[in-house]
PDB file of C-alpha atoms and ligand atoms in Angstrom:
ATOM      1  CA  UNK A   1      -5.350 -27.146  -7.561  1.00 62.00           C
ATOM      2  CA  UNK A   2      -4.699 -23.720  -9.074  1.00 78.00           C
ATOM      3  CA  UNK A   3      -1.245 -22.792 -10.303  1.00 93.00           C
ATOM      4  CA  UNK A   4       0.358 -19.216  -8.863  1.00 97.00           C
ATOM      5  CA  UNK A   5       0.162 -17.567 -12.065  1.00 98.00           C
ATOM      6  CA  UNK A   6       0.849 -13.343 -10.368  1.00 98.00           C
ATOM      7  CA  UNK A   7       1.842 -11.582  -7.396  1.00 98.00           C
ATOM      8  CA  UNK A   8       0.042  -8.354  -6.939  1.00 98.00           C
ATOM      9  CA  UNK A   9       1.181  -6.025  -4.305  1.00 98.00           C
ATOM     10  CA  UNK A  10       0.285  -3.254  -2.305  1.00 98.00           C
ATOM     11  CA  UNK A  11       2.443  -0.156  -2.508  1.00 98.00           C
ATOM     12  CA  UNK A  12       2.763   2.255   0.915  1.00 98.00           C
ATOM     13  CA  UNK A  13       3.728  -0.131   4.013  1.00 98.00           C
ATOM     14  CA  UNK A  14       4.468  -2.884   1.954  1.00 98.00           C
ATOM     15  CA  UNK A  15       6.718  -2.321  -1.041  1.00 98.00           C
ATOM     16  CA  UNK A  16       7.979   0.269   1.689  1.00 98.00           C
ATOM     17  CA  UNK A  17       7.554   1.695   5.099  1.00 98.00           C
ATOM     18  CA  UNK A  18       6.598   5.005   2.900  1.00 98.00           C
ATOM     19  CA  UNK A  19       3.993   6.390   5.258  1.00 98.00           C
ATOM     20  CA  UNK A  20       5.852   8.235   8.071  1.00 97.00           C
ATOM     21  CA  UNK A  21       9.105   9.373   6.530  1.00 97.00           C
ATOM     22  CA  UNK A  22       7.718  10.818   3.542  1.00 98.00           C
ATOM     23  CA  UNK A  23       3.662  10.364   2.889  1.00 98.00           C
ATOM     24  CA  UNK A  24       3.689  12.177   6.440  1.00 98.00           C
ATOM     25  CA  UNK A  25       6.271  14.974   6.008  1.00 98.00           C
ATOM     26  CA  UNK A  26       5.021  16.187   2.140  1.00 98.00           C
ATOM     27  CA  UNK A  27       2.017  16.297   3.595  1.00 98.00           C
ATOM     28  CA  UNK A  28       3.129  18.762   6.163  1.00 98.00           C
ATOM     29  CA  UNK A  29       5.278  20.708   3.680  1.00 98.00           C
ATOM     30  CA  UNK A  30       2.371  21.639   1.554  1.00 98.00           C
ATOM     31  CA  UNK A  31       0.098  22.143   4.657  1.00 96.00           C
ATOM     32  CA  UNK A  32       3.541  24.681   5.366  1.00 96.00           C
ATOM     33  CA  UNK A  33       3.406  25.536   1.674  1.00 96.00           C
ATOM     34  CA  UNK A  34      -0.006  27.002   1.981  1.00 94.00           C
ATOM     35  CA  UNK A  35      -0.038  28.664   5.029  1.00 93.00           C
ATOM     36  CA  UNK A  36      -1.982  26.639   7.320  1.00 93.00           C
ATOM     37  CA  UNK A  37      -1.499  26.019  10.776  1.00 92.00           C
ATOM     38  CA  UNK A  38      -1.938  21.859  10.908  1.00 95.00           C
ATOM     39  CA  UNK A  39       0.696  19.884  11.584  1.00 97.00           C
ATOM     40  CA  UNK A  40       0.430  15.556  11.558  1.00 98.00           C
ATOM     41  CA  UNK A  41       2.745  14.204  13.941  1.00 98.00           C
ATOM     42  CA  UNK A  42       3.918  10.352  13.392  1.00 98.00           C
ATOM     43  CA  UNK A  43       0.590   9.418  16.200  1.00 97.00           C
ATOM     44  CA  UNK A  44      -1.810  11.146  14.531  1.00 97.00           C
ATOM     45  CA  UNK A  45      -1.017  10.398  11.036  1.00 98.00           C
ATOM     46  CA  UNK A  46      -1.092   6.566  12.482  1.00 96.00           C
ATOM     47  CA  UNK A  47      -5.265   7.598  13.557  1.00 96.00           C
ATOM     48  CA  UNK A  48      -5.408   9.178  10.101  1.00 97.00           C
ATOM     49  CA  UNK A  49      -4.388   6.353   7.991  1.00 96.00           C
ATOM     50  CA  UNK A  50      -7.905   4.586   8.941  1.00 93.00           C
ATOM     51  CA  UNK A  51      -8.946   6.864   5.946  1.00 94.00           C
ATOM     52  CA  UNK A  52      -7.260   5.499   2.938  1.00 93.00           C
ATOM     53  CA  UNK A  53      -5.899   8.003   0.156  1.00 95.00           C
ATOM     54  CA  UNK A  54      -4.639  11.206   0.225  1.00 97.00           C
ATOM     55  CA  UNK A  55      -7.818  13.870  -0.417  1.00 96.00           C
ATOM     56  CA  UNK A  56      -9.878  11.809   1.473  1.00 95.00           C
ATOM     57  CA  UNK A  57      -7.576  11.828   4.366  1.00 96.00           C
ATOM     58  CA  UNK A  58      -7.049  15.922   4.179  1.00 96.00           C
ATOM     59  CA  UNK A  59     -11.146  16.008   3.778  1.00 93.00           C
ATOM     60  CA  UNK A  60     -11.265  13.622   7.082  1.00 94.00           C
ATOM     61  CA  UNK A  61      -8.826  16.172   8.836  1.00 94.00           C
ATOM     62  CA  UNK A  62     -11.222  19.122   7.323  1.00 90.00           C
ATOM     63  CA  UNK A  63     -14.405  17.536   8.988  1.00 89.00           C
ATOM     64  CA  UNK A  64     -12.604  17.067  12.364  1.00 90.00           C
ATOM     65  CA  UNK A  65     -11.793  20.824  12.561  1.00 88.00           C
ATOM     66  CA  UNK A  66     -15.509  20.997  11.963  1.00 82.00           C
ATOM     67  CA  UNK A  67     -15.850  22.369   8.607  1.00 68.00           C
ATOM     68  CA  UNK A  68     -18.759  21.515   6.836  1.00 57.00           C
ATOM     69  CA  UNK A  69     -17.391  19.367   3.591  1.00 53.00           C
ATOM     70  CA  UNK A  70     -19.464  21.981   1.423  1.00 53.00           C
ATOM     71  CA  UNK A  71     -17.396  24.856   3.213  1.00 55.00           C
ATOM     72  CA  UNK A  72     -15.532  27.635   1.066  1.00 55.00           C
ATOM     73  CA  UNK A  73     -11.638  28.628   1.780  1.00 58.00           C
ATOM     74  CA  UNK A  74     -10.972  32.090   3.292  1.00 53.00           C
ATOM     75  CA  UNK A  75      -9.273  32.700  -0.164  1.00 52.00           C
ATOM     76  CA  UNK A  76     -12.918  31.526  -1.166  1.00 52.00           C
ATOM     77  CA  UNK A  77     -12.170  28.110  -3.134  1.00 64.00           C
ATOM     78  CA  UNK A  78     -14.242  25.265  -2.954  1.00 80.00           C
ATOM     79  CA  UNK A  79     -13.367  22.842  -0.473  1.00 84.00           C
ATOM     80  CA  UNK A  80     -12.785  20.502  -3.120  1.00 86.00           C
ATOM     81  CA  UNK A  81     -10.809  22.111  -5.651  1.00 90.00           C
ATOM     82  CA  UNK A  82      -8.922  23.347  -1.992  1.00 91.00           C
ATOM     83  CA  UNK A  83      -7.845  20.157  -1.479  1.00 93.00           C
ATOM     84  CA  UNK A  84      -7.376  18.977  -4.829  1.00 95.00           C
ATOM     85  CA  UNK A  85      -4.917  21.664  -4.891  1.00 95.00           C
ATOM     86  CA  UNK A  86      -3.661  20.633  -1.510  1.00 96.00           C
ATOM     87  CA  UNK A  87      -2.980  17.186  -2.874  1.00 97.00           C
ATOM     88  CA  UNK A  88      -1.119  17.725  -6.137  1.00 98.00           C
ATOM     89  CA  UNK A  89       1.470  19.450  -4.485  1.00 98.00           C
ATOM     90  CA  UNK A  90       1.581  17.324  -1.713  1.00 98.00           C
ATOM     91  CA  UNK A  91       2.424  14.577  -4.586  1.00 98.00           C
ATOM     92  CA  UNK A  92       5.377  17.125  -5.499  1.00 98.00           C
ATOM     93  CA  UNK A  93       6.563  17.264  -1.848  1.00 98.00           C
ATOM     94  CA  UNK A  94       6.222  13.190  -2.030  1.00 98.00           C
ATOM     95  CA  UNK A  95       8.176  12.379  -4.922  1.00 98.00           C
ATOM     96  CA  UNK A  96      10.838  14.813  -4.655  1.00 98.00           C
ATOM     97  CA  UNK A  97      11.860  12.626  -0.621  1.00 98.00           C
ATOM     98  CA  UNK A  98      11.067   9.773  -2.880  1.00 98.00           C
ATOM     99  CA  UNK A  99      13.566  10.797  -5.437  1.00 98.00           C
ATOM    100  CA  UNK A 100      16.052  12.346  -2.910  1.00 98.00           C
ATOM    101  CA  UNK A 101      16.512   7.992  -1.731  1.00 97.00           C
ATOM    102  CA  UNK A 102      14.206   9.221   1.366  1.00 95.00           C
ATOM    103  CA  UNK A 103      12.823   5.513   1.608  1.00 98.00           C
ATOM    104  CA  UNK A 104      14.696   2.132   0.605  1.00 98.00           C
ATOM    105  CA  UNK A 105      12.352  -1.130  -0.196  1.00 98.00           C
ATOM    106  CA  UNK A 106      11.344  -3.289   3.083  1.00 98.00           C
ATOM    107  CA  UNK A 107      13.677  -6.204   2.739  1.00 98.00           C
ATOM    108  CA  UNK A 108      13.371  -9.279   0.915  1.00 98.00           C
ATOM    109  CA  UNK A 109      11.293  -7.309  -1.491  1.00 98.00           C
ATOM    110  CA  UNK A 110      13.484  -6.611  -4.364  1.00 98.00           C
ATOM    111  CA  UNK A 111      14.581 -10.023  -4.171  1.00 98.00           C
ATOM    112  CA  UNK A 112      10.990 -11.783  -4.563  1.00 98.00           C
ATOM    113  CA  UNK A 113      10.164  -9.770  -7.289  1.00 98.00           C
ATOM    114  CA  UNK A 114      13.354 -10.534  -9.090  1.00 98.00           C
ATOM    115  CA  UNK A 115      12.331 -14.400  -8.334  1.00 98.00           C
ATOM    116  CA  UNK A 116       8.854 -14.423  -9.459  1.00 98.00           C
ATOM    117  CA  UNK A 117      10.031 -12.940 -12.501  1.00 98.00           C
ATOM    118  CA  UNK A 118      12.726 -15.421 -13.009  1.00 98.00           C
ATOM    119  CA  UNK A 119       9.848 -17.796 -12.472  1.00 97.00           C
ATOM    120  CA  UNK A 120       7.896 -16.454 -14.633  1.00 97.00           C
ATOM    121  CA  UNK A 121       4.614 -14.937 -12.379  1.00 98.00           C
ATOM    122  CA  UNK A 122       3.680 -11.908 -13.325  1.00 98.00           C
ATOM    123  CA  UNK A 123       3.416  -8.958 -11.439  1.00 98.00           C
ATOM    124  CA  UNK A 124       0.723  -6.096 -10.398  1.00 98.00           C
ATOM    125  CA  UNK A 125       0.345  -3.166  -8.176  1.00 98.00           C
ATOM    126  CA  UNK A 126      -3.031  -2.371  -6.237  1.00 98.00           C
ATOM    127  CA  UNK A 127      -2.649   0.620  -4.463  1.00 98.00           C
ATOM    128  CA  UNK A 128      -4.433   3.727  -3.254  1.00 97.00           C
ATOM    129  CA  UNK A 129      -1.890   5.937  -4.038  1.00 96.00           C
ATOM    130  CA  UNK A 130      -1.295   8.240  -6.864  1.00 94.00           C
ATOM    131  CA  UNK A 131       0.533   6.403  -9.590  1.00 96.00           C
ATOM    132  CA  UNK A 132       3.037   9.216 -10.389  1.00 97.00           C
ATOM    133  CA  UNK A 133       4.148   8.131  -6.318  1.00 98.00           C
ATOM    134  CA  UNK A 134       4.534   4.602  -7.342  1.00 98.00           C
ATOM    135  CA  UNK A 135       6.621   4.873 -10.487  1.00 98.00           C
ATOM    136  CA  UNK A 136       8.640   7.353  -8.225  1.00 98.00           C
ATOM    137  CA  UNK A 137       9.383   4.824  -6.025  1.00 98.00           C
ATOM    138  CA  UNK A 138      10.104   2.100  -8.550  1.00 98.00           C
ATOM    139  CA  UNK A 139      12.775   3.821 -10.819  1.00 98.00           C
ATOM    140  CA  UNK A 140      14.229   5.158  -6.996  1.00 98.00           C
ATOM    141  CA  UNK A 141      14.927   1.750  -5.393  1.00 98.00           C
ATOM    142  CA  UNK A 142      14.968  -0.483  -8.849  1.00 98.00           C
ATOM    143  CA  UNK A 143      15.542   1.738 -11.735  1.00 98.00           C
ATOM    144  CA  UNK A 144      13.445   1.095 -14.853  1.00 97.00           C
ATOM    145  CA  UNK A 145      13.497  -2.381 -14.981  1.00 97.00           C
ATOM    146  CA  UNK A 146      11.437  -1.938 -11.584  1.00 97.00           C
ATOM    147  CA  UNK A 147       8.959  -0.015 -13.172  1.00 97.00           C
ATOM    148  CA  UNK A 148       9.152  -2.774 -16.516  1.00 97.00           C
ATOM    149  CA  UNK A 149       9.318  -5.817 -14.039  1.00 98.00           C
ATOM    150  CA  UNK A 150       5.168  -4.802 -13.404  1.00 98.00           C
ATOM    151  CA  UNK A 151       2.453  -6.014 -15.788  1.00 98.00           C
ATOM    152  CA  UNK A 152      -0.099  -3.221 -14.400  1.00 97.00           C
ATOM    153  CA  UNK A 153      -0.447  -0.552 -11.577  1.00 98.00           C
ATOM    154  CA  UNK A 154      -3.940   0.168 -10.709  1.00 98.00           C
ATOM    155  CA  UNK A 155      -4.571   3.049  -8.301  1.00 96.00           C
ATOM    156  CA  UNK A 156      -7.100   4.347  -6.162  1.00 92.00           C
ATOM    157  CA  UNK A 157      -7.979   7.459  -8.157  1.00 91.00           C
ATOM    158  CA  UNK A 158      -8.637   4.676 -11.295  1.00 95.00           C
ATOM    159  CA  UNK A 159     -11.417   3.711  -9.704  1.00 96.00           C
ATOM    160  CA  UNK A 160     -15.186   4.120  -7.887  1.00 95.00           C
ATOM    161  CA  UNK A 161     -13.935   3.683  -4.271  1.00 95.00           C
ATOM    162  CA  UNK A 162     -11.202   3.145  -2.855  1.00 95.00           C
ATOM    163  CA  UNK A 163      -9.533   0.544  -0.647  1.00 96.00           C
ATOM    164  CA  UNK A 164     -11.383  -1.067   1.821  1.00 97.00           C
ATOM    165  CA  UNK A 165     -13.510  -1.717  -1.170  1.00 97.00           C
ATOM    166  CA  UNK A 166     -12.303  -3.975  -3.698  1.00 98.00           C
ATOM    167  CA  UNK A 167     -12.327  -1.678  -6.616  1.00 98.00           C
ATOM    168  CA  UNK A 168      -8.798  -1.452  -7.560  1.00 98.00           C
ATOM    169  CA  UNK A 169      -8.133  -5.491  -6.753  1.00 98.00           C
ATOM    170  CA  UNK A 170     -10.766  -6.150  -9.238  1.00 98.00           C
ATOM    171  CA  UNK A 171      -9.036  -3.803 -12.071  1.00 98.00           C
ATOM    172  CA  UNK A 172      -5.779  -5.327 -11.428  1.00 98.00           C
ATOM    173  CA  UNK A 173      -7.150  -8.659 -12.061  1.00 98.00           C
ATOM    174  CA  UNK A 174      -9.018  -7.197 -14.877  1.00 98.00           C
ATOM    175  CA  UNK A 175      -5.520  -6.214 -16.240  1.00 98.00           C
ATOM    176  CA  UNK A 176      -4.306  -9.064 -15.620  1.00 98.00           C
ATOM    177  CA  UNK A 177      -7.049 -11.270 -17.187  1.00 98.00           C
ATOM    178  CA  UNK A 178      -6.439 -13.848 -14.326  1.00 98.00           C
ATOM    179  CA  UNK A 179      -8.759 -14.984 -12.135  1.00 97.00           C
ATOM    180  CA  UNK A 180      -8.151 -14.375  -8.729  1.00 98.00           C
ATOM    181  CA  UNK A 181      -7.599 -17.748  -7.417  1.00 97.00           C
ATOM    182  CA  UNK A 182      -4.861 -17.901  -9.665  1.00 98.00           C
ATOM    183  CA  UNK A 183      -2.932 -14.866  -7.879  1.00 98.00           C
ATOM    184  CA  UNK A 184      -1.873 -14.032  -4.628  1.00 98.00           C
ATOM    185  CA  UNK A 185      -2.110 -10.507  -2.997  1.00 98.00           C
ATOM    186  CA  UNK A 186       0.737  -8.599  -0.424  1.00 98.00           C
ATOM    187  CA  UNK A 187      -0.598  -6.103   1.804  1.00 98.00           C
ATOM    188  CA  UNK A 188       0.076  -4.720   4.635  1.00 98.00           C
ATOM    189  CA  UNK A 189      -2.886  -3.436   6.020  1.00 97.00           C
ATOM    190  CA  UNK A 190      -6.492  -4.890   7.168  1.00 97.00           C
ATOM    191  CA  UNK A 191      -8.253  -2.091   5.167  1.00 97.00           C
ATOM    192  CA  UNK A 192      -6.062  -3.592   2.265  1.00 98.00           C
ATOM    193  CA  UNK A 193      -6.443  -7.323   3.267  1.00 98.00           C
ATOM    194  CA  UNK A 194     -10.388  -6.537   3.509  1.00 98.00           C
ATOM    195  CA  UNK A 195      -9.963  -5.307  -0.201  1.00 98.00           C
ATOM    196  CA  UNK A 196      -7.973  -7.937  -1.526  1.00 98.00           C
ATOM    197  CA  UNK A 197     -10.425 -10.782   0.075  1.00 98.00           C
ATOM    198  CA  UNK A 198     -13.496  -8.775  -1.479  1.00 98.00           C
ATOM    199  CA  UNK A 199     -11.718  -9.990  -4.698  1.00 97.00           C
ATOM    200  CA  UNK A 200     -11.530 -13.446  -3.637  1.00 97.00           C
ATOM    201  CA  UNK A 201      -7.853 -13.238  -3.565  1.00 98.00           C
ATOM    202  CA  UNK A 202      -5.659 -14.900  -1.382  1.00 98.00           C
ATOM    203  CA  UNK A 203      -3.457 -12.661   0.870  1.00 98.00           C
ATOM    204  CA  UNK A 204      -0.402 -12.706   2.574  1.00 98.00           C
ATOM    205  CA  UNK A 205       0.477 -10.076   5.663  1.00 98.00           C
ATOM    206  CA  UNK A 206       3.463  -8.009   6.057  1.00 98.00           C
ATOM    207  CA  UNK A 207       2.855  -5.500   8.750  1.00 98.00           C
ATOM    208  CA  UNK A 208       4.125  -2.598   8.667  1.00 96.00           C
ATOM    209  CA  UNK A 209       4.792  -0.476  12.318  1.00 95.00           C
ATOM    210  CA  UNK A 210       1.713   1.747  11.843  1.00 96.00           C
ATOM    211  CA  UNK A 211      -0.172  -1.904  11.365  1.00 97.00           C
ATOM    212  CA  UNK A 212       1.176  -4.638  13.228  1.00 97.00           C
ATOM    213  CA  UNK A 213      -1.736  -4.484  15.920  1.00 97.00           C
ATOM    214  CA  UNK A 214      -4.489  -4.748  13.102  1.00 97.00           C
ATOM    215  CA  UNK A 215      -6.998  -7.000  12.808  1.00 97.00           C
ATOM    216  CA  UNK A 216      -5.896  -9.654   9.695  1.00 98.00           C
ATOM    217  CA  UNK A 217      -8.596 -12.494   9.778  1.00 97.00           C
ATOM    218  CA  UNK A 218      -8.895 -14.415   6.635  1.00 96.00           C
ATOM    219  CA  UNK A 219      -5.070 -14.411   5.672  1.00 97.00           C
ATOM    220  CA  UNK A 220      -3.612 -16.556   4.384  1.00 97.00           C
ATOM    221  CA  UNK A 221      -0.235 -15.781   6.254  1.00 97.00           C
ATOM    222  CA  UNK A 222       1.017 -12.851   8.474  1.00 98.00           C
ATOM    223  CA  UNK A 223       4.212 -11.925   9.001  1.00 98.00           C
ATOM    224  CA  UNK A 224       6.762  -8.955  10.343  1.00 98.00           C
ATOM    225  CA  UNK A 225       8.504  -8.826   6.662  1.00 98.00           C
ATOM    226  CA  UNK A 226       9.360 -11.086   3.765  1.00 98.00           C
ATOM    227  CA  UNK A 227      12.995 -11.990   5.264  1.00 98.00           C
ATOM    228  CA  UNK A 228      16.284 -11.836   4.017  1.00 98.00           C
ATOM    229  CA  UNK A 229      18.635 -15.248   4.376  1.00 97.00           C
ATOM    230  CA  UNK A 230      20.631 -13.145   7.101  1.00 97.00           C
ATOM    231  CA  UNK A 231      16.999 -11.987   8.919  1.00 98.00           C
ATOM    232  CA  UNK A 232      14.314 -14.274   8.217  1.00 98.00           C
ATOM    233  CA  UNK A 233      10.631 -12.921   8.969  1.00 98.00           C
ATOM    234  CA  UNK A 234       8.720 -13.978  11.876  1.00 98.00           C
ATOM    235  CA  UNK A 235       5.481 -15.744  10.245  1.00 98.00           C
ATOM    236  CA  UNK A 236       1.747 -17.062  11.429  1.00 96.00           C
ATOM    237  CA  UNK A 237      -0.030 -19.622   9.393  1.00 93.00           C
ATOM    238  CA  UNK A 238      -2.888 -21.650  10.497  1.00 90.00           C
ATOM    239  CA  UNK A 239      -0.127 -24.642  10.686  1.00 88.00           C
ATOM    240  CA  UNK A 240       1.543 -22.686  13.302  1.00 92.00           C
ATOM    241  CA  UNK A 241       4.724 -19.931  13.401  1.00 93.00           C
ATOM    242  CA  UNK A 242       8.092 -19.784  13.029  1.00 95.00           C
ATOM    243  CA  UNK A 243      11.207 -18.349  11.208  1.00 97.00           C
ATOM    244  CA  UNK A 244      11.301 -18.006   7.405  1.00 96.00           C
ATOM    245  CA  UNK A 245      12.945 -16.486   4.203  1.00 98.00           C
ATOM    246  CA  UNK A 246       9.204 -15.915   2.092  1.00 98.00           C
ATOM    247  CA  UNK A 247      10.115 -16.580  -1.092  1.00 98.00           C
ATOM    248  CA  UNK A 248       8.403 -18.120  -4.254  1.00 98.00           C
ATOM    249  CA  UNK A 249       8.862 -21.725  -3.219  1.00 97.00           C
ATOM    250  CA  UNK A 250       6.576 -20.701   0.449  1.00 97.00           C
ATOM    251  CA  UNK A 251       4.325 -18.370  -1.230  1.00 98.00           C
ATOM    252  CA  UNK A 252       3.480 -21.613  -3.986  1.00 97.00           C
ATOM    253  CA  UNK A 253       2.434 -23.409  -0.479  1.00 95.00           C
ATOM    254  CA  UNK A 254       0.887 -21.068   1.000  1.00 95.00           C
ATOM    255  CA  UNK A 255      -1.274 -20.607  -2.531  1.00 95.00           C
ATOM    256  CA  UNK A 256      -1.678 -24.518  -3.127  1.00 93.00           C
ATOM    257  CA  UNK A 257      -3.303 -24.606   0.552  1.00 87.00           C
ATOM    258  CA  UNK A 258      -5.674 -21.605   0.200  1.00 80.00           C
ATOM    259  CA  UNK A 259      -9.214 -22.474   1.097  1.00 57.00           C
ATOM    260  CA  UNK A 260      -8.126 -26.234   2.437  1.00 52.00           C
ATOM    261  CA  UNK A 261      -7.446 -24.300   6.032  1.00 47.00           C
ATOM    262  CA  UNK A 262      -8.371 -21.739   8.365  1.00 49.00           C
ATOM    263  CA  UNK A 263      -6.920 -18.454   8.176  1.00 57.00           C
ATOM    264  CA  UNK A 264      -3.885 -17.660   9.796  1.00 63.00           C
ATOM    265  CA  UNK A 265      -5.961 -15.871  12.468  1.00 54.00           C
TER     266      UNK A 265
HETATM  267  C1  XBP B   1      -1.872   3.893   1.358  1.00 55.57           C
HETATM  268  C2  XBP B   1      -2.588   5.146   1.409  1.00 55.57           C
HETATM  269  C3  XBP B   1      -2.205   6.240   0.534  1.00 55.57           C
HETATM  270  C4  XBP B   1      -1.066   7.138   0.912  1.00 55.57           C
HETATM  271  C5  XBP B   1      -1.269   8.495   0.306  1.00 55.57           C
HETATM  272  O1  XBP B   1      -1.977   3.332   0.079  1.00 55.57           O
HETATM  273  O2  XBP B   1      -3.563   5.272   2.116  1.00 55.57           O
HETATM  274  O3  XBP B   1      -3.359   7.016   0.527  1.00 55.57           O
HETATM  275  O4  XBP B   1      -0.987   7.315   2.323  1.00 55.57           O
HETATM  276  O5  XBP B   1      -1.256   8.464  -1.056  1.00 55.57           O
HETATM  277  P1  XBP B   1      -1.643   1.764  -0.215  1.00 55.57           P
HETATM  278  P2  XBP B   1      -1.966   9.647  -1.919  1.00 55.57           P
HETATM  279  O6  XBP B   1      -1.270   1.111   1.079  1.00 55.57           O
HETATM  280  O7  XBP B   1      -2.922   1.218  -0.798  1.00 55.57           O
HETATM  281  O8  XBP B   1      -0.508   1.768  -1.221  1.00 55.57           O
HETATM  282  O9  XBP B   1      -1.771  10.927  -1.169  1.00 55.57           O
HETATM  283  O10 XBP B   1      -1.244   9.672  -3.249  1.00 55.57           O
HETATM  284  O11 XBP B   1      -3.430   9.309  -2.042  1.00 55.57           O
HETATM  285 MG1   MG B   2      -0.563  -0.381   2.389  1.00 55.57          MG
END
């Protein structure tokens, strides 16, 4: 049996519900910002996040107006460096809400990674976002010691391709230097959990609203949440469901049973 040696999360939907509130609106400040007439509402920035990270979700947008990628700006920039552009100041809009207390954690979460460290597992982020976003959100909801309390954050733009491959999984555990039967991932969405299993990595669910309808074969565990002792989640296992507070103690099941059962799908 392999010991639970790290916990390595995903950031937007499952550290917090980050995607609507404040991914969605500094993206439609800087689209504001720079004059243009496009405008995301909450249902179609829920079709949009099929395309994981920022630029590549503007360039997605681009190619459904029908612009060639290749296209020039009517103030004659490349499409790229236009959305390059775009997306650094849509990382200003972002961590400005972030820093203004715009979005708490999801609860539960500030109390499991207080626990693992207590117990000793380390921690790591795998995320698509831009890593300026995630320290934003750490010193926001934990301080410093949030951002401290994480051995590594490995982000899309680190890497070759981003999630659903398993690029920035695989540089997390490289960081690490665990293998990855040794860890356990948190995501919240199936282009994540496809990423994390790519790795080899066993992966707990907590959907987020934007994902709860998803498709999360090969998991080890899906859930609505982590739980709080006043709110425990609502979980799926391939034992069955039920009511619990996911804490280290579960997730060291959970991990000790990996590859002995079905998925929880
Ligand atoms: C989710 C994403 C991100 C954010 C936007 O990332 O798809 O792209 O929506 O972030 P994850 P950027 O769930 O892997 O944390 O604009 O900084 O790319
Ligand atoms: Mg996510």
């Amino acid at each position: 049996m392999n010991a639970l040696r790290a916990l390595i999360f995903d950031v937007d939907g499952t550290l917090a519900d980050t995607e609507r509130d404040a991914h969605r609106v500094a993206f439609n400040r800087t689209f504001a910002d720079a004059g243009l007439a496009w405008h995301w509402s909450p249902e179609v920035y829920g079709r949009l996040l099929a395309v994981a990270g920022g630029k590549e979700r503007i360039a997605a947008w681009w190619r459904e107006l029908g612009a060639p990628a290749d296209a020039s700006t009517a103030a004659g920039a490349r499409a790229e460096d236009f959305i390059a552009r775009l997306h650094a100041d849509k990382t200003r809009h972002y961590t400005a809400l972030i820093d203004a207390g715009t979005v708490a954690l999801r609860p539960g979460v500030a109390r499991l990674i207080s626990e693992a460290r207590a117990q000793g597992l380390r921690l790591a982020i795998a995320t698509t976002t831009t890593p300026a976003n995630v320290l934003a959100l750490l010193r926001a909801t934990l301080g410093e010691a949030g951002v401290q309390a994480f051995d590594c954050i490995a982000a899309g733009d680190m890497v070759a391709a981003k999630k659903p491959a398993p690029d920035v999984y695989a540089l997390a555990l490289a960081r690490l230097g665990l293998p990855a039967r040794e860890c356990l991932a948190i995501e919240d969405s199936a282009i994540g959990l496809q990423a994390a299993r790519a790795c080899g990595l066993p992966t707990l669910i907590t959907f987020s609203d934007y994902t709860r309808d998803q498709d999360f074969t090969g998991a080890l565990a899906v859930a609505d949440g982590l739980g709080e002792p006043d709110a425990p989640a609502t979980v799926r296992t391939a034992q069955g469901g039920g009511e619990c507070v996911i804490d280290c103690t579960v997730l060291q099941a959970w991990h000790a049973r990996n590859g002995t059962t079905p998925s929880a799908n």
